[in-house]
Amino acid sequence: MTHAVAAPTLKMGIPISNAKLGMWLFLGTEIMFFTAFIGTYIVMRMGSLGWPTDPHVTHINIAFGGINTFVLIVSSYFVVVSHDCLLSHQYAKAWKFMLYTLLLGCLFLGIKSLEYAGKFEHDILPGHIPENNRQAMDKVVVQFGALMDRHLAKAFPKKEKREDQKAELDTQIETLSKKADATASERKQLSQYQAIAKLNSEYISLKEHVRGNLSLTVPYDKFDDIRKEEHASSKYAPVTLDEVNHKVEELRKGVVGTHEQSIDEGEHKAKEPNNDSDIIKSLASGLRSAQPILYGNLFASNYFLMTGFHAIHVIIGLFMFLLILMKGSRLSIDDAILVENIGLYWHFVDLVWIFLFPLLYII
Amino acid sequence: MSDHNPAVEHDESHGSIYFRVFIALCVFTLISVAADLVHLPSKILLGAIVLAVAVAKALCVLMYFMHLKFERAWKYLLLAPTTIIALALPVSLRPDIGSSYYFQDLQQLKDYPEHEARVLDALKHESGHH
């Protein structure tokens, strides 16, 4: 009788390590996660006539996008080199390439933050973008109001309500103007208050023009009479965005009280800058003209959602690299699977960017 | 027992292949940027070129950097369902949002003539300066 030979142990399932299988399953969910964003973006983009593509409008910087693409490709290459070095027992070299990858990941985030700073500077943020002329004019008025609130609150920090601050402003101007023996600092203070008051009256005038839909060529002091007229809206020209933006630019130059002049008249009469011009200029420096961007909010939402989630993945990848780097001289062949899995994750991050770059920066 | 670590599935070096793939990826990126810089006559052509380049780059990364070329058939088992489900969402959204037979009552569509006039105005200004 012969003894039965023990059957070889059967390995069930997929012939790869559990860790690698886990990483691939995770990457499978990640593919679905990003495809949902990318797919909906493509669908929205196709279904929206007039989607913003001009880089001067969207402030998309193709140079930043191109450099970041290159940075990620190099970092992806360094990860595979690091893994390769590990397999050939060149542990110090593997560690060095992992460090380079980490630094390139940081560089990617640095460039990304520069891009984000540009978006914040131009207010290309979801919910902040006017999509037609009316919304652009409203935006100018709202930001002008916020600016006046800041100036009044700074001048009179003890008063909380805007009405109280304005009443205090009038009182201070009256008191200081009547003071015959005013000191230099009091005269300076008076000029400051007068400039705030002038700017505030400009704000109120602009707000009323926009709300009443009356051209800036219609003097504000006639508004009470106009309101009493029948069919006033058909008698007077409506306010236009060009007028409002022109007004903003004038104020930024320190010029006040010019709204009676039409901007369509071509050459303007030379405006004499008054004494408060410099103070007005500094007070109005926070004002910005506004241009509408059709589908701008949808664009900004998509941009920040996709690039934001991608950046979060980059940050997580950097922590993974740190995990390897912290092993220092203890890095060995036993870490090969870990390095390979981290590499798989990092290549996936690169893969997502490969699609985001043409979709967001080129098309 | 061999001292070979069973957990390491790919112990052969692919150093030279990796470098060639890296160069190919750089070249593909340059093609994408060049396609944008030469101002192609059609946006659709530009889109087709850069997306085709993106697919080629993605295949390079998947096949070589992510080792799928050297893996066995499990890759199809694992990635096919994912790919199908991933594509299902945009494909199912397309008829409703991407293209529809009815007129959508959207504020942005009402604003489109105003937007078009503004773009034309800007173009006129630009050509005037030139």
Tab-separated table of C-alpha atoms in Angstrom:
chain	number	residue	atom	x	y	z
A	1	MET	CA	0.000	0.000	0.000
A	2	THR	CA	1.205	3.362	-0.781
A	3	HIS	CA	0.619	6.425	1.312
A	4	ALA	CA	-1.425	9.135	-0.270
A	5	VAL	CA	0.709	12.112	-1.086
A	6	ALA	CA	-0.555	15.177	0.689
A	7	ALA	CA	-2.260	17.473	-1.784
A	8	PRO	CA	-0.522	20.858	-2.169
A	9	THR	CA	-2.145	23.632	-0.216
A	10	LEU	CA	-4.538	25.492	-2.399
A	11	LYS	CA	-4.385	29.262	-2.313
A	12	MET	CA	-7.852	30.569	-2.800
A	13	GLY	CA	-8.699	33.867	-4.431
A	14	ILE	CA	-6.593	36.327	-6.367
A	15	PRO	CA	-2.870	35.520	-6.529
A	16	ILE	CA	-1.614	38.753	-4.973
A	17	SER	CA	-0.957	39.816	-1.405
A	18	ASN	CA	-3.906	40.904	0.712
A	19	ALA	CA	-2.396	44.365	1.119
A	20	LYS	CA	-2.125	44.865	-2.611
A	21	LEU	CA	-5.616	43.478	-3.182
A	22	GLY	CA	-6.893	45.922	-0.567
A	23	MET	CA	-5.131	48.811	-2.282
A	24	TRP	CA	-6.538	47.894	-5.689
A	25	LEU	CA	-10.069	47.561	-4.272
A	26	PHE	CA	-9.628	50.969	-2.667
A	27	LEU	CA	-8.372	52.406	-5.945
A	28	GLY	CA	-11.458	50.919	-7.630
A	29	THR	CA	-13.672	52.995	-5.330
A	30	GLU	CA	-11.441	56.005	-5.951
A	31	ILE	CA	-11.873	55.609	-9.714
A	32	MET	CA	-15.650	55.757	-9.239
A	33	PHE	CA	-15.301	58.723	-6.869
A	34	PHE	CA	-13.335	60.850	-9.315
A	35	THR	CA	-15.192	59.677	-12.406
A	36	ALA	CA	-18.373	60.960	-10.783
A	37	PHE	CA	-16.846	64.447	-10.524
A	38	ILE	CA	-15.143	64.396	-13.895
A	39	GLY	CA	-18.180	62.890	-15.614
A	40	THR	CA	-20.640	65.389	-14.173
A	41	TYR	CA	-18.256	68.204	-15.079
A	42	ILE	CA	-18.128	67.034	-18.712
A	43	VAL	CA	-21.912	66.696	-18.831
A	44	MET	CA	-22.461	70.159	-17.291
A	45	ARG	CA	-19.876	71.662	-19.604
A	46	MET	CA	-21.547	70.158	-22.684
A	47	GLY	CA	-25.013	71.217	-21.568
A	48	SER	CA	-24.113	74.849	-20.792
A	49	LEU	CA	-24.001	77.190	-23.777
A	50	GLY	CA	-21.476	79.947	-23.058
A	51	TRP	CA	-19.345	78.070	-20.504
A	52	PRO	CA	-16.392	80.302	-19.527
A	53	THR	CA	-13.207	79.239	-21.343
A	54	ASP	CA	-11.231	82.462	-21.699
A	55	PRO	CA	-8.271	82.323	-19.268
A	56	HIS	CA	-8.551	86.101	-18.782
A	57	VAL	CA	-12.023	85.521	-17.408
A	58	THR	CA	-11.519	82.323	-15.430
A	59	HIS	CA	-7.955	83.190	-14.334
A	60	ILE	CA	-6.917	79.630	-15.149
A	61	ASN	CA	-3.172	79.588	-15.578
A	62	ILE	CA	-2.063	76.959	-18.087
A	63	ALA	CA	1.606	77.481	-17.159
A	64	PHE	CA	0.890	76.532	-13.528
A	65	GLY	CA	-1.161	73.534	-14.696
A	66	GLY	CA	1.569	72.420	-17.109
A	67	ILE	CA	4.341	72.740	-14.525
A	68	ASN	CA	2.263	70.830	-11.987
A	69	THR	CA	1.655	68.068	-14.524
A	70	PHE	CA	5.392	67.777	-15.051
A	71	VAL	CA	6.026	67.810	-11.292
A	72	LEU	CA	3.584	64.930	-10.753
A	73	ILE	CA	5.033	62.907	-13.645
A	74	VAL	CA	8.556	63.281	-12.251
A	75	SER	CA	7.333	62.350	-8.770
A	76	SER	CA	5.560	59.275	-10.166
A	77	TYR	CA	8.778	58.254	-11.882
A	78	PHE	CA	10.734	58.717	-8.647
A	79	VAL	CA	8.307	56.449	-6.781
A	80	VAL	CA	8.871	53.586	-9.211
A	81	VAL	CA	12.619	54.196	-9.094
A	82	SER	CA	12.451	54.107	-5.305
A	83	HIS	CA	10.556	50.793	-5.419
A	84	ASP	CA	13.020	49.428	-7.950
A	85	CYS	CA	15.966	50.401	-5.723
A	86	LEU	CA	14.308	48.695	-2.789
A	87	LEU	CA	13.966	45.458	-4.771
A	88	SER	CA	17.640	45.617	-5.694
A	89	HIS	CA	18.551	46.177	-2.004
A	90	GLN	CA	19.760	49.763	-2.534
A	91	TYR	CA	17.899	51.006	0.525
A	92	ALA	CA	19.635	54.374	0.943
A	93	LYS	CA	18.943	55.211	-2.684
A	94	ALA	CA	15.324	54.103	-2.297
A	95	TRP	CA	14.979	56.408	0.713
A	96	LYS	CA	16.525	59.304	-1.211
A	97	PHE	CA	14.106	58.955	-4.122
A	98	MET	CA	11.199	58.769	-1.686
A	99	LEU	CA	12.395	62.075	-0.214
A	100	TYR	CA	12.526	63.645	-3.683
A	101	THR	CA	8.961	62.472	-4.269
A	102	LEU	CA	7.837	64.068	-1.024
A	103	LEU	CA	9.512	67.355	-1.979
A	104	LEU	CA	7.886	67.284	-5.423
A	105	GLY	CA	4.498	66.669	-3.777
A	106	CYS	CA	5.110	69.761	-1.617
A	107	LEU	CA	6.087	71.728	-4.742
A	108	PHE	CA	2.836	70.653	-6.398
A	109	LEU	CA	0.837	71.938	-3.429
A	110	GLY	CA	2.845	75.183	-3.408
A	111	ILE	CA	2.018	75.881	-7.062
A	112	LYS	CA	-1.587	74.871	-6.430
A	113	SER	CA	-1.817	77.342	-3.549
A	114	LEU	CA	-0.514	80.119	-5.849
A	115	GLU	CA	-3.326	79.267	-8.246
A	116	TYR	CA	-5.879	79.276	-5.458
A	117	ALA	CA	-4.562	82.650	-4.226
A	118	GLY	CA	-5.215	84.065	-7.729
A	119	LYS	CA	-8.773	82.722	-7.634
A	120	PHE	CA	-9.374	84.318	-4.219
A	121	GLU	CA	-7.839	87.607	-5.378
A	122	HIS	CA	-10.184	87.800	-8.372
A	123	ASP	CA	-13.093	86.416	-6.353
A	124	ILE	CA	-13.552	83.430	-8.662
A	125	LEU	CA	-15.340	81.559	-5.906
A	126	PRO	CA	-18.586	79.565	-5.941
A	127	GLY	CA	-21.514	81.844	-5.154
A	128	HIS	CA	-19.448	85.034	-5.533
A	129	ILE	CA	-19.606	85.399	-9.306
A	130	PRO	CA	-22.213	87.607	-11.005
A	131	GLU	CA	-23.633	85.879	-14.073
A	132	ASN	CA	-25.338	88.872	-15.719
A	133	ASN	CA	-25.027	92.673	-15.729
A	134	ARG	CA	-27.689	93.135	-13.072
A	135	GLN	CA	-25.926	90.778	-10.653
A	136	ALA	CA	-22.585	92.482	-11.391
A	137	MET	CA	-24.053	95.884	-10.447
A	138	ASP	CA	-25.577	94.404	-7.294
A	139	LYS	CA	-22.206	92.911	-6.397
A	140	VAL	CA	-20.509	96.311	-6.698
A	141	VAL	CA	-23.147	97.847	-4.427
A	142	VAL	CA	-22.906	95.052	-1.845
A	143	GLN	CA	-19.099	95.204	-1.661
A	144	PHE	CA	-19.241	99.021	-1.505
A	145	GLY	CA	-21.656	98.700	1.450
A	146	ALA	CA	-19.333	96.244	3.186
A	147	LEU	CA	-16.409	98.625	2.618
A	148	MET	CA	-18.327	101.536	4.150
A	149	ASP	CA	-19.278	99.340	7.110
A	150	ARG	CA	-15.603	98.590	7.682
A	151	HIS	CA	-14.583	102.272	7.481
A	152	LEU	CA	-17.347	103.423	9.812
A	153	ALA	CA	-16.690	100.627	12.304
A	154	LYS	CA	-12.986	101.481	12.277
A	155	ALA	CA	-13.631	105.195	12.780
A	156	PHE	CA	-16.163	104.690	15.568
A	157	PRO	CA	-15.481	101.316	17.175
A	158	LYS	CA	-17.592	102.095	20.204
A	159	LYS	CA	-20.784	102.499	18.168
A	160	GLU	CA	-22.263	99.251	16.955
A	161	LYS	CA	-25.122	100.333	14.708
A	162	ARG	CA	-24.468	101.885	11.338
A	163	GLU	CA	-26.992	104.685	11.983
A	164	ASP	CA	-25.210	105.598	15.222
A	165	GLN	CA	-21.856	105.575	13.460
A	166	LYS	CA	-23.169	107.889	10.737
A	167	ALA	CA	-24.747	110.230	13.298
A	168	GLU	CA	-21.443	110.318	15.175
A	169	LEU	CA	-19.628	111.045	11.901
A	170	ASP	CA	-21.883	114.056	11.211
A	171	THR	CA	-21.487	115.305	14.780
A	172	GLN	CA	-17.710	115.026	14.659
A	173	ILE	CA	-17.507	116.846	11.308
A	174	GLU	CA	-19.720	119.641	12.603
A	175	THR	CA	-17.793	120.005	15.860
A	176	LEU	CA	-14.357	119.931	14.255
A	177	SER	CA	-15.312	122.327	11.440
A	178	LYS	CA	-16.554	124.909	13.931
A	179	LYS	CA	-13.444	124.671	16.023
A	180	ALA	CA	-11.411	127.797	15.320
A	181	ASP	CA	-8.212	126.710	17.116
A	182	ALA	CA	-8.059	123.175	15.730
A	183	THR	CA	-4.693	121.444	16.002
A	184	ALA	CA	-2.983	119.825	13.033
A	185	SER	CA	-4.091	116.351	14.121
A	186	GLU	CA	-7.680	117.572	14.501
A	187	ARG	CA	-7.601	119.058	11.007
A	188	LYS	CA	-6.268	115.775	9.698
A	189	GLN	CA	-9.007	113.934	11.541
A	190	LEU	CA	-11.591	116.299	10.052
A	191	SER	CA	-10.313	115.597	6.522
A	192	GLN	CA	-10.544	111.885	7.195
A	193	TYR	CA	-14.122	112.165	8.462
A	194	GLN	CA	-15.121	114.373	5.528
A	195	ALA	CA	-13.666	111.864	3.087
A	196	ILE	CA	-15.604	109.027	4.742
A	197	ALA	CA	-18.779	111.131	4.562
A	198	LYS	CA	-18.204	111.885	0.877
A	199	LEU	CA	-17.540	108.274	0.073
A	200	ASN	CA	-20.635	107.279	2.007
A	201	SER	CA	-22.789	109.693	0.033
A	202	GLU	CA	-21.295	108.217	-3.153
A	203	TYR	CA	-22.259	104.789	-1.883
A	204	ILE	CA	-25.827	105.820	-1.110
A	205	SER	CA	-26.150	107.511	-4.492
A	206	LEU	CA	-24.811	104.468	-6.351
A	207	LYS	CA	-27.019	102.105	-4.355
A	208	GLU	CA	-30.136	104.150	-5.110
A	209	HIS	CA	-29.275	104.428	-8.797
A	210	VAL	CA	-28.807	100.671	-9.077
A	211	ARG	CA	-31.892	99.813	-7.025
A	212	GLY	CA	-34.017	102.360	-8.852
A	213	ASN	CA	-32.530	101.280	-12.211
A	214	LEU	CA	-31.762	104.886	-13.150
A	215	SER	CA	-28.720	105.940	-15.113
A	216	LEU	CA	-25.925	107.623	-13.150
A	217	THR	CA	-26.446	110.615	-15.445
A	218	VAL	CA	-29.694	111.284	-13.532
A	219	PRO	CA	-28.736	113.404	-10.493
A	220	TYR	CA	-29.421	111.719	-7.185
A	221	ASP	CA	-30.974	114.858	-5.657
A	222	LYS	CA	-33.800	114.636	-8.202
A	223	PHE	CA	-34.781	111.149	-7.093
A	224	ASP	CA	-37.570	112.360	-4.784
A	225	ASP	CA	-39.224	114.220	-7.667
A	226	ILE	CA	-38.715	111.350	-10.082
A	227	ARG	CA	-40.393	108.906	-7.702
A	228	LYS	CA	-43.528	111.056	-7.765
A	229	GLU	CA	-43.643	111.012	-11.571
A	230	GLU	CA	-45.810	108.515	-13.390
A	231	HIS	CA	-44.079	106.056	-15.738
A	232	ALA	CA	-40.737	107.396	-14.559
A	233	SER	CA	-38.955	104.211	-15.614
A	234	SER	CA	-39.781	104.830	-19.292
A	235	LYS	CA	-38.657	108.473	-19.191
A	236	TYR	CA	-35.136	107.960	-17.888
A	237	ALA	CA	-32.299	105.815	-19.109
A	238	PRO	CA	-31.591	102.717	-17.015
A	239	VAL	CA	-28.328	102.282	-15.155
A	240	THR	CA	-25.673	100.308	-17.027
A	241	LEU	CA	-22.809	98.155	-15.809
A	242	ASP	CA	-20.311	100.315	-17.705
A	243	GLU	CA	-21.480	103.347	-15.751
A	244	VAL	CA	-21.199	101.548	-12.426
A	245	ASN	CA	-17.736	100.166	-13.186
A	246	HIS	CA	-16.633	103.569	-14.430
A	247	LYS	CA	-17.797	105.083	-11.157
A	248	VAL	CA	-15.778	102.503	-9.231
A	249	GLU	CA	-12.657	103.331	-11.220
A	250	GLU	CA	-13.167	107.066	-10.608
A	251	LEU	CA	-13.488	106.499	-6.874
A	252	ARG	CA	-10.380	104.347	-6.874
A	253	LYS	CA	-8.576	107.310	-8.431
A	254	GLY	CA	-9.919	109.538	-5.666
A	255	VAL	CA	-12.382	111.434	-7.862
A	256	VAL	CA	-15.846	112.058	-6.394
A	257	GLY	CA	-19.017	113.759	-7.612
A	258	THR	CA	-18.768	113.018	-11.320
A	259	HIS	CA	-21.860	110.899	-11.840
A	260	GLU	CA	-23.735	113.717	-13.589
A	261	GLN	CA	-21.426	113.296	-16.554
A	262	SER	CA	-22.254	110.677	-19.077
A	263	ILE	CA	-19.534	108.194	-19.817
A	264	ASP	CA	-20.843	107.957	-23.352
A	265	GLU	CA	-19.834	111.508	-24.123
A	266	GLY	CA	-16.376	110.353	-25.056
A	267	GLU	CA	-13.748	112.761	-23.815
A	268	HIS	CA	-14.321	113.783	-20.244
A	269	LYS	CA	-13.802	117.213	-18.921
A	270	ALA	CA	-10.690	117.417	-16.835
A	271	LYS	CA	-11.615	116.805	-13.244
A	272	GLU	CA	-9.908	118.827	-10.608
A	273	PRO	CA	-8.833	116.525	-7.834
A	274	ASN	CA	-10.025	118.009	-4.572
A	275	ASN	CA	-8.068	118.111	-1.326
A	276	ASP	CA	-9.569	114.869	-0.113
A	277	SER	CA	-8.552	113.067	-3.276
A	278	ASP	CA	-5.715	111.082	-1.712
A	279	ILE	CA	-7.767	110.121	1.322
A	280	ILE	CA	-10.703	109.056	-0.881
A	281	LYS	CA	-8.270	107.085	-3.019
A	282	SER	CA	-6.958	105.143	-0.045
A	283	LEU	CA	-10.448	104.640	1.397
A	284	ALA	CA	-11.817	103.385	-1.944
A	285	SER	CA	-8.851	101.146	-2.696
A	286	GLY	CA	-10.831	98.077	-1.563
A	287	LEU	CA	-13.469	98.661	-4.234
A	288	ARG	CA	-13.519	96.404	-7.272
A	289	SER	CA	-15.410	96.684	-10.516
A	290	ALA	CA	-17.367	93.569	-11.476
A	291	GLN	CA	-17.809	91.719	-14.748
A	292	PRO	CA	-20.371	88.982	-15.225
A	293	ILE	CA	-19.237	85.452	-16.072
A	294	LEU	CA	-21.930	83.225	-17.475
A	295	TYR	CA	-21.884	79.870	-15.614
A	296	GLY	CA	-19.019	81.258	-13.517
A	297	ASN	CA	-20.359	79.782	-10.276
A	298	LEU	CA	-20.821	76.332	-11.776
A	299	PHE	CA	-17.316	76.558	-13.209
A	300	ALA	CA	-15.837	77.623	-9.857
A	301	SER	CA	-17.712	74.866	-7.983
A	302	ASN	CA	-16.429	72.238	-10.385
A	303	TYR	CA	-12.900	73.631	-10.339
A	304	PHE	CA	-12.613	73.742	-6.560
A	305	LEU	CA	-14.391	70.420	-6.036
A	306	MET	CA	-12.126	68.514	-8.409
A	307	THR	CA	-8.817	70.219	-7.688
A	308	GLY	CA	-9.649	70.398	-3.959
A	309	PHE	CA	-10.306	66.679	-3.624
A	310	HIS	CA	-7.220	65.985	-5.699
A	311	ALA	CA	-5.134	68.215	-3.409
A	312	ILE	CA	-6.497	66.343	-0.353
A	313	HIS	CA	-5.302	63.112	-1.966
A	314	VAL	CA	-1.880	64.672	-2.539
A	315	ILE	CA	-1.676	65.660	1.147
A	316	ILE	CA	-2.588	62.097	2.224
A	317	GLY	CA	0.102	60.789	-0.155
A	318	LEU	CA	2.678	63.052	1.488
A	319	PHE	CA	1.857	61.538	4.888
A	320	MET	CA	2.379	58.082	3.379
A	321	PHE	CA	5.807	59.128	2.099
A	322	LEU	CA	6.646	60.451	5.565
A	323	LEU	CA	5.731	57.044	6.956
A	324	ILE	CA	8.398	55.459	4.746
A	325	LEU	CA	10.957	58.208	5.318
A	326	MET	CA	10.603	57.871	9.097
A	327	LYS	CA	11.911	54.318	8.791
A	328	GLY	CA	15.261	55.815	7.819
A	329	SER	CA	18.015	53.204	7.825
A	330	ARG	CA	15.506	50.524	8.889
A	331	LEU	CA	14.061	50.542	5.369
A	332	SER	CA	14.364	46.989	3.993
A	333	ILE	CA	13.021	44.526	1.463
A	334	ASP	CA	10.146	43.833	3.897
A	335	ASP	CA	8.821	47.291	3.073
A	336	ALA	CA	8.636	46.545	-0.643
A	337	ILE	CA	4.905	45.786	-0.589
A	338	LEU	CA	4.210	48.935	1.448
A	339	VAL	CA	6.256	51.056	-0.963
A	340	GLU	CA	4.552	49.424	-3.934
A	341	ASN	CA	1.105	50.150	-2.476
A	342	ILE	CA	1.986	53.740	-1.681
A	343	GLY	CA	3.344	53.987	-5.216
A	344	LEU	CA	0.059	52.627	-6.620
A	345	TYR	CA	-1.817	55.288	-4.657
A	346	TRP	CA	0.522	58.040	-5.861
A	347	HIS	CA	0.247	56.918	-9.493
A	348	PHE	CA	-3.505	57.085	-9.147
A	349	VAL	CA	-3.195	60.686	-7.885
A	350	ASP	CA	-1.075	61.369	-10.982
A	351	LEU	CA	-3.665	59.597	-13.152
A	352	VAL	CA	-6.460	61.864	-11.904
A	353	TRP	CA	-4.350	64.945	-12.641
A	354	ILE	CA	-3.629	63.619	-16.153
A	355	PHE	CA	-7.374	64.046	-16.855
A	356	LEU	CA	-7.931	67.206	-14.801
A	357	PHE	CA	-5.190	69.084	-16.627
A	358	PRO	CA	-6.700	68.955	-20.152
A	359	LEU	CA	-10.278	69.192	-18.913
A	360	LEU	CA	-9.813	72.219	-16.667
A	361	TYR	CA	-6.813	73.994	-18.156
A	362	ILE	CA	-6.967	73.373	-21.887
A	363	ILE	CA	-10.513	72.602	-23.026
B	1	MET	CA	12.769	27.607	2.851
B	2	SER	CA	14.022	30.196	0.499
B	3	ASP	CA	14.807	33.600	1.964
B	4	HIS	CA	12.919	35.143	-0.895
B	5	ASN	CA	10.127	37.283	0.460
B	6	PRO	CA	6.855	35.788	-0.858
B	7	ALA	CA	5.137	39.134	-0.447
B	8	VAL	CA	7.270	40.692	-3.152
B	9	GLU	CA	5.594	39.837	-6.413
B	10	HIS	CA	7.690	41.909	-8.756
B	11	ASP	CA	11.283	41.452	-7.909
B	12	GLU	CA	12.606	42.055	-11.390
B	13	SER	CA	13.891	45.506	-12.256
B	14	HIS	CA	12.127	47.595	-14.887
B	15	GLY	CA	14.457	50.568	-14.587
B	16	SER	CA	14.982	51.232	-18.289
B	17	ILE	CA	11.281	50.752	-19.130
B	18	TYR	CA	10.333	53.225	-16.396
B	19	PHE	CA	12.655	55.833	-17.824
B	20	ARG	CA	11.248	55.401	-21.331
B	21	VAL	CA	7.699	55.688	-19.983
B	22	PHE	CA	8.712	58.819	-18.086
B	23	ILE	CA	10.081	60.390	-21.291
B	24	ALA	CA	6.892	59.379	-23.153
B	25	LEU	CA	4.763	61.057	-20.450
B	26	CYS	CA	6.804	64.267	-20.734
B	27	VAL	CA	6.420	64.248	-24.531
B	28	PHE	CA	2.657	63.671	-24.220
B	29	THR	CA	2.391	66.634	-21.836
B	30	LEU	CA	4.278	68.835	-24.291
B	31	ILE	CA	1.892	67.746	-27.078
B	32	SER	CA	-1.102	68.775	-24.904
B	33	VAL	CA	0.375	72.201	-24.175
B	34	ALA	CA	1.427	72.689	-27.821
B	35	ALA	CA	-2.091	71.795	-29.013
B	36	ASP	CA	-3.402	74.620	-26.828
B	37	LEU	CA	-0.748	77.124	-27.903
B	38	VAL	CA	-1.155	76.678	-31.677
B	39	HIS	CA	-4.829	77.815	-31.509
B	40	LEU	CA	-6.461	75.018	-33.465
B	41	PRO	CA	-9.426	76.054	-35.650
B	42	SER	CA	-11.914	73.930	-33.757
B	43	LYS	CA	-12.477	73.470	-30.016
B	44	ILE	CA	-13.743	69.947	-30.702
B	45	LEU	CA	-10.483	69.047	-32.428
B	46	LEU	CA	-8.498	70.479	-29.518
B	47	GLY	CA	-10.651	68.517	-27.055
B	48	ALA	CA	-10.242	65.310	-29.054
B	49	ILE	CA	-6.443	65.692	-29.238
B	50	VAL	CA	-5.857	66.523	-25.582
B	51	LEU	CA	-8.243	63.839	-24.325
B	52	ALA	CA	-6.645	61.235	-26.605
B	53	VAL	CA	-3.249	62.278	-25.229
B	54	ALA	CA	-4.639	62.028	-21.677
B	55	VAL	CA	-5.894	58.496	-22.353
B	56	ALA	CA	-2.473	57.530	-23.767
B	57	LYS	CA	-0.758	58.969	-20.679
B	58	ALA	CA	-3.198	57.199	-18.371
B	59	LEU	CA	-2.516	53.891	-20.151
B	60	CYS	CA	1.243	54.416	-19.775
B	61	VAL	CA	0.871	55.021	-16.040
B	62	LEU	CA	-1.547	52.110	-15.541
B	63	MET	CA	0.390	49.600	-17.627
B	64	TYR	CA	3.931	50.336	-16.503
B	65	PHE	CA	4.050	52.456	-13.330
B	66	MET	CA	1.112	50.573	-11.814
B	67	HIS	CA	2.420	47.262	-13.206
B	68	LEU	CA	-0.842	46.186	-14.825
B	69	LYS	CA	1.063	44.969	-17.884
B	70	PHE	CA	2.925	42.499	-15.679
B	71	GLU	CA	-0.098	41.396	-13.645
B	72	ARG	CA	-2.237	38.348	-14.307
B	73	ALA	CA	-5.891	38.174	-15.292
B	74	TRP	CA	-7.173	39.313	-11.870
B	75	LYS	CA	-6.799	42.897	-13.094
B	76	TYR	CA	-9.810	42.456	-15.425
B	77	LEU	CA	-11.907	40.923	-12.658
B	78	LEU	CA	-11.138	43.810	-10.354
B	79	LEU	CA	-11.232	46.744	-12.735
B	80	ALA	CA	-14.013	45.864	-15.201
B	81	PRO	CA	-16.965	46.344	-12.762
B	82	THR	CA	-15.409	49.566	-11.469
B	83	THR	CA	-15.017	50.970	-14.961
B	84	ILE	CA	-18.582	50.055	-15.951
B	85	ILE	CA	-20.068	51.652	-12.828
B	86	ALA	CA	-17.807	54.708	-13.192
B	87	LEU	CA	-19.008	55.288	-16.757
B	88	ALA	CA	-22.657	54.678	-15.863
B	89	LEU	CA	-23.076	58.024	-14.108
B	90	PRO	CA	-22.007	60.399	-16.888
B	91	VAL	CA	-23.719	58.248	-19.502
B	92	SER	CA	-26.989	58.309	-17.581
B	93	LEU	CA	-26.724	62.030	-16.845
B	94	ARG	CA	-26.004	62.979	-20.421
B	95	PRO	CA	-29.541	62.701	-21.877
B	96	ASP	CA	-31.013	64.763	-19.055
B	97	ILE	CA	-28.469	67.513	-18.499
B	98	GLY	CA	-26.057	67.326	-21.416
B	99	SER	CA	-28.680	67.303	-24.130
B	100	SER	CA	-32.450	67.452	-23.974
B	101	TYR	CA	-35.205	67.874	-26.551
B	102	TYR	CA	-37.027	70.468	-24.434
B	103	PHE	CA	-36.069	74.067	-23.708
B	104	GLN	CA	-34.633	74.389	-20.236
B	105	ASP	CA	-35.999	77.253	-18.191
B	106	LEU	CA	-32.686	78.471	-16.827
B	107	GLN	CA	-31.755	82.050	-15.963
B	108	GLN	CA	-28.355	81.532	-17.611
B	109	LEU	CA	-29.996	80.668	-20.920
B	110	LYS	CA	-32.077	83.854	-20.736
B	111	ASP	CA	-28.865	85.781	-20.082
B	112	TYR	CA	-27.081	84.182	-23.021
B	113	PRO	CA	-27.890	86.950	-25.579
B	114	GLU	CA	-26.472	89.533	-23.134
B	115	HIS	CA	-23.367	87.368	-22.680
B	116	GLU	CA	-22.959	86.935	-26.444
B	117	ALA	CA	-23.247	90.695	-27.015
B	118	ARG	CA	-20.584	91.298	-24.374
B	119	VAL	CA	-18.210	88.759	-25.934
B	120	LEU	CA	-18.712	90.280	-29.402
B	121	ASP	CA	-18.117	93.732	-27.954
B	122	ALA	CA	-14.882	92.564	-26.336
B	123	LEU	CA	-13.760	91.010	-29.621
B	124	LYS	CA	-14.468	94.261	-31.474
B	125	HIS	CA	-12.441	96.174	-28.900
B	126	GLU	CA	-9.606	93.707	-29.278
B	127	SER	CA	-9.550	93.907	-33.072
B	128	GLY	CA	-9.790	97.723	-32.807
B	129	HIS	CA	-6.620	97.771	-30.702
B	130	HIS	CA	-4.801	95.644	-33.242
